Amino acid sequence: MRFLMMHRLAESAPEVRDPSPEFVEEVGAFVQDWIDRGVLISAEGVHPSERGALVRKAPDGAIAATDGPFTETKEVVGGFLLINAEDRAAAVECARRYADLFGQVEIEVRQVVEFEDLPPAP
C-alpha cells in the first residue's frame, strides 16, 4: 500500500527558513535509510507559501487564484513523502518516526487510491 504523508509546519519558525546543518544531515540520513529499505518512494520540501498560490473553484464555477503567503492558516504544508507501508498502522508509525526529526510538526497520513480501489466501470 502507498501512503502520502504531508507535514505542516509553522512557517514563521526560524528553523523552517534556515535549517541547521545538523538537521539537514539527520534528515538526509533518515531519507537514505528509508530509500535503502524500500519504504520511501518520493519526498520533497516546498518553498514558503509567499511563493505559492491558492486556486479555488466556487459553486458557481468561477475560478480564482490568490497569491501567497497564506496568512489565514497558522501552519502550512512544508513538504510531503510518498511511502510504502503494509497498512495504516505501519504508515502512522512511519509518520511518528519522521515527526521525531522536527521540533513541532503535524503530519497528515492518507492512503493513496490504487486502481483496484476504484469501482468497476459500468
Coordinates of N, CA, C and O in Angstrom, one line a residue:
M1 N 0.8 -1.2 0.0 CA 0.0 0.0 0.0 C 0.9 1.2 0.0 O 2.0 1.2 0.6
R2 N 0.4 2.3 -0.7 CA 1.1 3.5 -0.7 C 0.4 4.5 0.2 O -0.9 4.6 0.2
F3 N 1.1 5.4 0.9 CA 0.6 6.4 1.7 C 1.3 7.7 1.5 O 2.5 7.8 1.2
L4 N 0.5 8.8 1.5 CA 1.1 10.2 1.4 C 1.1 10.8 2.8 O 0.2 10.7 3.6
M5 N 2.3 11.3 3.1 CA 2.5 12.0 4.4 C 2.8 13.4 4.1 O 3.8 13.7 3.5
M6 N 1.9 14.3 4.5 CA 2.1 15.8 4.3 C 2.5 16.4 5.6 O 1.7 16.2 6.6
H7 N 3.6 17.0 5.7 CA 3.9 17.7 7.0 C 3.7 19.1 7.0 O 3.9 19.8 6.0
R8 N 3.1 19.6 8.1 CA 2.7 21.0 8.2 C 3.6 21.6 9.3 O 3.8 21.0 10.3
L9 N 4.1 22.8 9.0 CA 5.0 23.5 9.9 C 4.5 24.9 10.1 O 3.9 25.5 9.3
A10 N 4.9 25.5 11.2 CA 4.7 26.9 11.5 C 5.7 27.6 10.6 O 6.9 27.6 10.8
E11 N 5.2 28.3 9.5 CA 6.1 28.9 8.5 C 7.0 30.0 9.1 O 8.0 30.3 8.6
S12 N 6.5 30.6 10.2 CA 7.3 31.7 10.8 C 8.4 31.2 11.7 O 9.3 32.0 12.1
A13 N 8.5 29.9 12.0 CA 9.6 29.4 12.8 C 11.0 29.6 12.1 O 11.1 29.2 10.9
P14 N 12.0 30.1 12.8 CA 13.3 30.4 12.1 C 13.9 29.1 11.5 O 14.5 29.2 10.4
E15 N 13.7 28.0 12.2 CA 14.4 26.7 11.7 C 13.7 26.3 10.4 O 14.3 25.5 9.6
V16 N 12.5 26.7 10.0 CA 11.9 26.4 8.8 C 12.6 27.0 7.6 O 12.8 26.4 6.6
R17 N 12.9 28.3 7.8 CA 13.6 29.0 6.7 C 15.1 28.8 6.7 O 15.7 29.0 5.6
D18 N 15.7 28.4 7.8 CA 17.1 28.3 7.8 C 17.5 27.1 8.7 O 17.9 27.2 9.8
P19 N 17.3 25.9 8.1 CA 17.6 24.7 8.9 C 19.1 24.6 9.2 O 19.9 24.9 8.4
S20 N 19.4 24.0 10.4 CA 20.8 23.8 10.8 C 21.4 22.7 9.9 O 20.7 21.8 9.4
P21 N 22.8 22.8 9.7 CA 23.4 21.7 9.0 C 23.2 20.4 9.7 O 23.1 19.3 9.0
E22 N 23.1 20.3 11.0 CA 22.9 19.1 11.7 C 21.5 18.5 11.3 O 21.3 17.3 11.1
F23 N 20.5 19.4 11.2 CA 19.1 18.9 10.9 C 19.1 18.4 9.4 O 18.6 17.3 9.2
V24 N 19.8 19.1 8.5 CA 19.8 18.7 7.1 C 20.5 17.3 7.0 O 20.1 16.4 6.3
E25 N 21.6 17.1 7.8 CA 22.3 15.8 7.8 C 21.5 14.7 8.4 O 21.4 13.6 7.8
E26 N 20.8 15.0 9.5 CA 19.9 14.0 10.1 C 18.8 13.6 9.2 O 18.5 12.4 9.0
V27 N 18.1 14.5 8.6 CA 17.0 14.2 7.6 C 17.6 13.5 6.4 O 17.0 12.5 6.0
G28 N 18.7 13.9 5.9 CA 19.4 13.1 4.8 C 19.6 11.7 5.1 O 19.3 10.8 4.3
A29 N 20.2 11.4 6.3 CA 20.4 10.0 6.7 C 19.1 9.2 6.9 O 19.0 8.1 6.5
F30 N 18.1 9.9 7.4 CA 16.8 9.3 7.6 C 16.2 8.9 6.3 O 15.8 7.8 6.0
V31 N 16.2 9.8 5.3 CA 15.7 9.6 4.0 C 16.5 8.5 3.3 O 15.9 7.6 2.7
Q32 N 17.8 8.5 3.4 CA 18.6 7.5 2.7 C 18.3 6.1 3.3 O 18.2 5.1 2.6
D33 N 18.1 6.0 4.6 CA 17.7 4.7 5.2 C 16.4 4.2 4.7 O 16.2 3.0 4.3
W34 N 15.4 5.1 4.6 CA 14.1 4.7 4.0 C 14.2 4.3 2.5 O 13.5 3.4 2.1
I35 N 15.0 5.0 1.8 CA 15.3 4.6 0.4 C 15.9 3.2 0.3 O 15.4 2.3 -0.4
D36 N 16.9 3.0 1.1 CA 17.6 1.7 1.2 C 16.7 0.5 1.6 O 16.8 -0.6 1.1
R37 N 15.7 0.8 2.4 CA 14.8 -0.2 2.9 C 13.5 -0.4 2.0 O 12.7 -1.2 2.3
G38 N 13.4 0.5 1.0 CA 12.3 0.4 0.1 C 11.0 1.0 0.7 O 9.9 0.8 0.1
V39 N 11.1 1.8 1.7 CA 10.0 2.5 2.3 C 9.6 3.7 1.5 O 8.4 4.0 1.1
L40 N 10.6 4.5 1.2 CA 10.4 5.8 0.5 C 10.3 5.7 -1.0 O 11.2 5.2 -1.6
I41 N 9.2 6.3 -1.5 CA 9.0 6.4 -3.0 C 9.5 7.7 -3.5 O 10.3 7.9 -4.4
S42 N 9.1 8.8 -2.7 CA 9.4 10.2 -3.1 C 9.3 11.1 -1.9 O 8.4 10.8 -1.0
A43 N 10.1 12.1 -1.9 CA 10.0 13.1 -0.8 C 10.5 14.4 -1.3 O 11.5 14.5 -2.0
E44 N 9.7 15.5 -1.0 CA 10.1 16.8 -1.4 C 9.7 17.8 -0.4 O 8.6 17.7 0.3
G45 N 10.4 18.9 -0.2 CA 10.0 20.0 0.6 C 9.5 21.0 -0.4 O 9.6 20.9 -1.6
V46 N 8.7 22.0 0.1 CA 8.2 23.1 -0.7 C 8.7 24.4 -0.3 O 9.0 24.6 0.9
H47 N 8.7 25.4 -1.2 CA 9.1 26.7 -0.8 C 8.0 27.4 0.0 O 6.9 26.9 0.1
P48 N 8.4 28.5 0.7 CA 7.4 29.2 1.6 C 6.1 29.6 0.8 O 6.2 29.8 -0.4
S49 N 5.0 29.7 1.5 CA 3.7 30.0 0.8 C 3.7 31.3 0.1 O 3.0 31.6 -0.8
E50 N 4.6 32.2 0.5 CA 4.7 33.5 -0.2 C 5.1 33.4 -1.6 O 4.8 34.3 -2.4
R51 N 5.6 32.2 -2.0 CA 6.0 31.9 -3.4 C 4.9 31.1 -4.1 O 5.1 30.6 -5.2
G52 N 3.8 30.8 -3.4 CA 2.8 29.9 -3.9 C 1.5 30.7 -4.3 O 1.4 31.9 -4.3
A53 N 0.5 29.9 -4.6 CA -0.8 30.4 -5.0 C -1.8 29.4 -4.5 O -1.6 28.2 -4.4
L54 N -3.0 29.9 -4.3 CA -4.2 29.1 -3.9 C -5.2 29.3 -4.9 O -5.7 30.4 -5.2
V55 N -5.6 28.2 -5.6 CA -6.7 28.2 -6.6 C -7.9 27.6 -6.1 O -7.9 26.5 -5.5
R56 N -9.0 28.3 -6.2 CA -10.3 27.9 -5.6 C -11.4 28.0 -6.7 O -11.4 28.9 -7.5
K57 N -12.2 27.0 -6.8 CA -13.4 27.0 -7.7 C -14.6 27.1 -6.8 O -14.9 26.3 -5.9
A58 N -15.4 28.1 -7.1 CA -16.6 28.4 -6.3 C -17.8 27.5 -6.9 O -17.7 27.0 -8.0
P59 N -18.9 27.4 -6.1 CA -20.0 26.6 -6.5 C -20.6 27.1 -7.9 O -21.1 26.3 -8.6
D60 N -20.4 28.4 -8.2 CA -21.0 28.9 -9.4 C -20.0 28.7 -10.6 O -20.3 29.1 -11.7
G61 N -18.9 28.0 -10.3 CA -18.0 27.6 -11.4 C -16.8 28.6 -11.6 O -15.9 28.4 -12.4
A62 N -16.9 29.8 -10.9 CA -15.8 30.8 -11.0 C -14.6 30.3 -10.4 O -14.6 29.7 -9.3
I63 N -13.5 30.5 -11.0 CA -12.2 30.0 -10.5 C -11.3 31.3 -10.2 O -11.2 32.1 -11.1
A64 N -10.8 31.3 -9.0 CA -9.9 32.5 -8.6 C -8.6 31.9 -8.1 O -8.6 30.9 -7.4
A65 N -7.5 32.7 -8.3 CA -6.2 32.3 -7.8 C -5.8 33.5 -6.9 O -5.9 34.6 -7.3
T66 N -5.3 33.1 -5.7 CA -4.8 34.1 -4.8 C -3.3 33.8 -4.5 O -3.0 32.7 -4.2
D67 N -2.5 34.8 -4.6 CA -1.1 34.7 -4.3 C -0.9 34.5 -2.9 O -1.6 35.1 -2.0
G68 N 0.2 33.8 -2.5 CA 0.6 33.6 -1.1 C 1.2 34.9 -0.6 O 1.4 35.8 -1.4
P69 N 1.5 35.1 0.7 CA 1.5 34.0 1.7 C 0.1 33.7 2.1 O -0.8 34.5 2.0
F70 N -0.1 32.5 2.7 CA -1.4 32.1 3.2 C -1.5 32.4 4.7 O -1.3 31.6 5.5
T71 N -1.9 33.7 4.9 CA -1.9 34.1 6.3 C -3.1 33.6 7.1 O -3.1 33.7 8.3
E72 N -4.1 33.1 6.4 CA -5.3 32.6 7.2 C -5.0 31.3 7.9 O -5.8 30.8 8.7
T73 N -3.9 30.6 7.6 CA -3.6 29.4 8.3 C -2.3 29.6 9.2 O -1.4 30.3 8.8
K74 N -2.4 28.9 10.3 CA -1.2 29.0 11.2 C -0.1 28.2 10.7 O 1.1 28.5 10.9
E75 N -0.4 27.0 10.2 CA 0.6 26.1 9.7 C 0.4 25.8 8.3 O -0.8 25.7 7.8
V76 N 1.4 25.6 7.5 CA 1.3 25.3 6.1 C 2.1 24.1 5.7 O 2.9 23.6 6.5
V77 N 1.7 23.5 4.6 CA 2.4 22.3 4.1 C 3.9 22.6 3.9 O 4.2 23.6 3.1
G78 N 4.8 21.9 4.5 CA 6.2 22.1 4.3 C 6.8 21.1 3.4 O 7.9 21.3 2.9
G79 N 6.1 20.1 3.1 CA 6.6 19.1 2.1 C 5.8 17.8 2.2 O 4.8 17.8 3.0
F80 N 6.2 16.8 1.5 CA 5.5 15.5 1.5 C 6.4 14.4 1.4 O 7.6 14.5 0.9
L81 N 6.0 13.2 1.7 CA 6.7 11.9 1.5 C 5.6 11.0 0.9 O 4.5 10.9 1.4
L82 N 6.0 10.2 0.0 CA 5.2 9.1 -0.5 C 5.9 7.8 -0.1 O 7.1 7.7 -0.5
I83 N 5.2 7.0 0.6 CA 5.9 5.8 1.2 C 5.1 4.5 0.9 O 3.9 4.6 0.6
N84 N 5.8 3.4 1.0 CA 5.2 2.1 1.0 C 5.1 1.6 2.5 O 6.0 1.8 3.3
A85 N 3.9 1.1 2.8 CA 3.7 0.6 4.1 C 2.7 -0.6 4.0 O 1.8 -0.6 3.2
E86 N 2.8 -1.5 5.0 CA 1.9 -2.7 4.9 C 0.4 -2.3 5.1 O -0.5 -2.9 4.6
D87 N 0.2 -1.3 6.0 CA -1.2 -0.9 6.4 C -1.1 0.5 7.0 O 0.0 1.1 7.2
R88 N -2.3 1.0 7.4 CA -2.4 2.3 8.0 C -1.6 2.4 9.3 O -0.9 3.4 9.5
A89 N -1.6 1.4 10.1 CA -0.8 1.4 11.4 C 0.6 1.5 11.1 O 1.3 2.3 11.8
A90 N 1.2 0.8 10.1 CA 2.6 0.9 9.8 C 2.9 2.3 9.2 O 4.0 2.9 9.5
A91 N 2.0 2.9 8.5 CA 2.2 4.3 7.9 C 2.2 5.3 9.1 O 3.0 6.2 9.1
V92 N 1.3 5.1 10.0 CA 1.3 6.0 11.2 C 2.6 5.9 12.0 O 3.1 6.9 12.4
E93 N 3.1 4.7 12.1 CA 4.4 4.5 12.8 C 5.5 5.2 12.1 O 6.4 5.8 12.7
C94 N 5.5 5.1 10.7 CA 6.5 5.9 9.9 C 6.4 7.4 10.2 O 7.4 8.1 10.3
A95 N 5.1 7.9 10.2 CA 4.9 9.3 10.5 C 5.5 9.7 11.9 O 6.0 10.8 12.0
R96 N 5.3 8.8 12.8 CA 5.8 9.1 14.2 C 7.3 9.2 14.2 O 7.9 10.1 14.8
R97 N 8.0 8.3 13.5 CA 9.4 8.3 13.4 C 9.9 9.6 12.6 O 10.9 10.2 13.0
Y98 N 9.2 10.0 11.6 CA 9.5 11.2 10.8 C 9.3 12.4 11.7 O 10.1 13.3 11.7
A99 N 8.2 12.4 12.4 CA 7.9 13.6 13.3 C 9.0 13.8 14.3 O 9.2 14.9 14.7
D100 N 9.6 12.7 14.7 CA 10.7 12.8 15.8 C 11.9 13.7 15.3 O 12.6 14.1 16.1
L101 N 12.0 13.9 14.0 CA 13.1 14.7 13.5 C 12.9 16.2 13.7 O 13.8 17.0 13.8
F102 N 11.6 16.6 13.9 CA 11.3 18.0 14.0 C 11.0 18.4 15.4 O 10.7 17.6 16.3
G103 N 11.1 19.8 15.6 CA 10.7 20.3 16.9 C 9.2 20.2 17.1 O 8.7 19.6 18.1
Q104 N 8.4 20.8 16.3 CA 7.0 20.8 16.3 C 6.5 20.6 14.9 O 6.9 21.4 14.0
V105 N 5.7 19.6 14.6 CA 5.2 19.3 13.3 C 3.9 18.6 13.4 O 3.5 18.0 14.4
E106 N 3.1 18.7 12.3 CA 1.8 18.0 12.2 C 1.9 17.2 10.9 O 2.3 17.8 9.9
I107 N 1.7 15.9 10.9 CA 1.8 15.1 9.7 C 0.5 14.4 9.4 O -0.1 13.7 10.3
E108 N -0.1 14.7 8.3 CA -1.3 14.0 7.8 C -0.9 12.8 7.0 O -0.1 12.9 6.1
V109 N -1.5 11.7 7.4 CA -1.2 10.4 6.7 C -2.5 10.0 5.9 O -3.6 9.9 6.5
R110 N -2.4 9.8 4.6 CA -3.5 9.4 3.8 C -3.1 8.3 2.8 O -2.1 8.4 2.2
Q111 N -4.0 7.3 2.8 CA -3.7 6.2 1.8 C -4.0 6.7 0.4 O -4.9 7.4 0.1
V112 N -3.1 6.3 -0.5 CA -3.2 6.6 -1.9 C -4.3 5.7 -2.5 O -4.3 4.5 -2.3
V113 N -5.1 6.2 -3.4 CA -6.1 5.4 -4.1 C -5.4 4.6 -5.2 O -4.8 5.2 -6.0
E114 N -5.5 3.3 -5.1 CA -5.0 2.4 -6.1 C -6.1 2.1 -7.1 O -7.3 2.2 -6.9
F115 N -5.6 1.7 -8.3 CA -6.6 1.4 -9.4 C -7.6 0.4 -8.9 O -8.8 0.5 -9.2
E116 N -7.2 -0.6 -8.2 CA -8.1 -1.7 -7.7 C -9.1 -1.2 -6.6 O -10.1 -1.9 -6.3
D117 N -8.8 0.0 -6.1 CA -9.8 0.6 -5.1 C -11.0 1.2 -5.8 O -12.0 1.5 -5.2
L118 N -10.9 1.5 -7.1 CA -12.0 2.2 -7.8 C -13.1 1.2 -8.2 O -12.8 0.0 -8.4
P119 N -14.3 1.6 -8.2 CA -15.4 0.7 -8.6 C -15.3 0.3 -10.1 O -14.7 1.1 -10.9
P120 N -15.7 -0.9 -10.4 CA -15.6 -1.3 -11.8 C -16.5 -0.4 -12.7 O -17.5 0.2 -12.3
A121 N -16.0 -0.2 -13.9 CA -16.7 0.6 -14.9 C -18.0 -0.1 -15.3 O -18.1 -1.3 -15.3
P122 N -19.1 0.7 -15.5 CA -20.4 0.1 -15.9 C -20.3 -0.6 -17.2 O -19.6 -0.4 -18.0

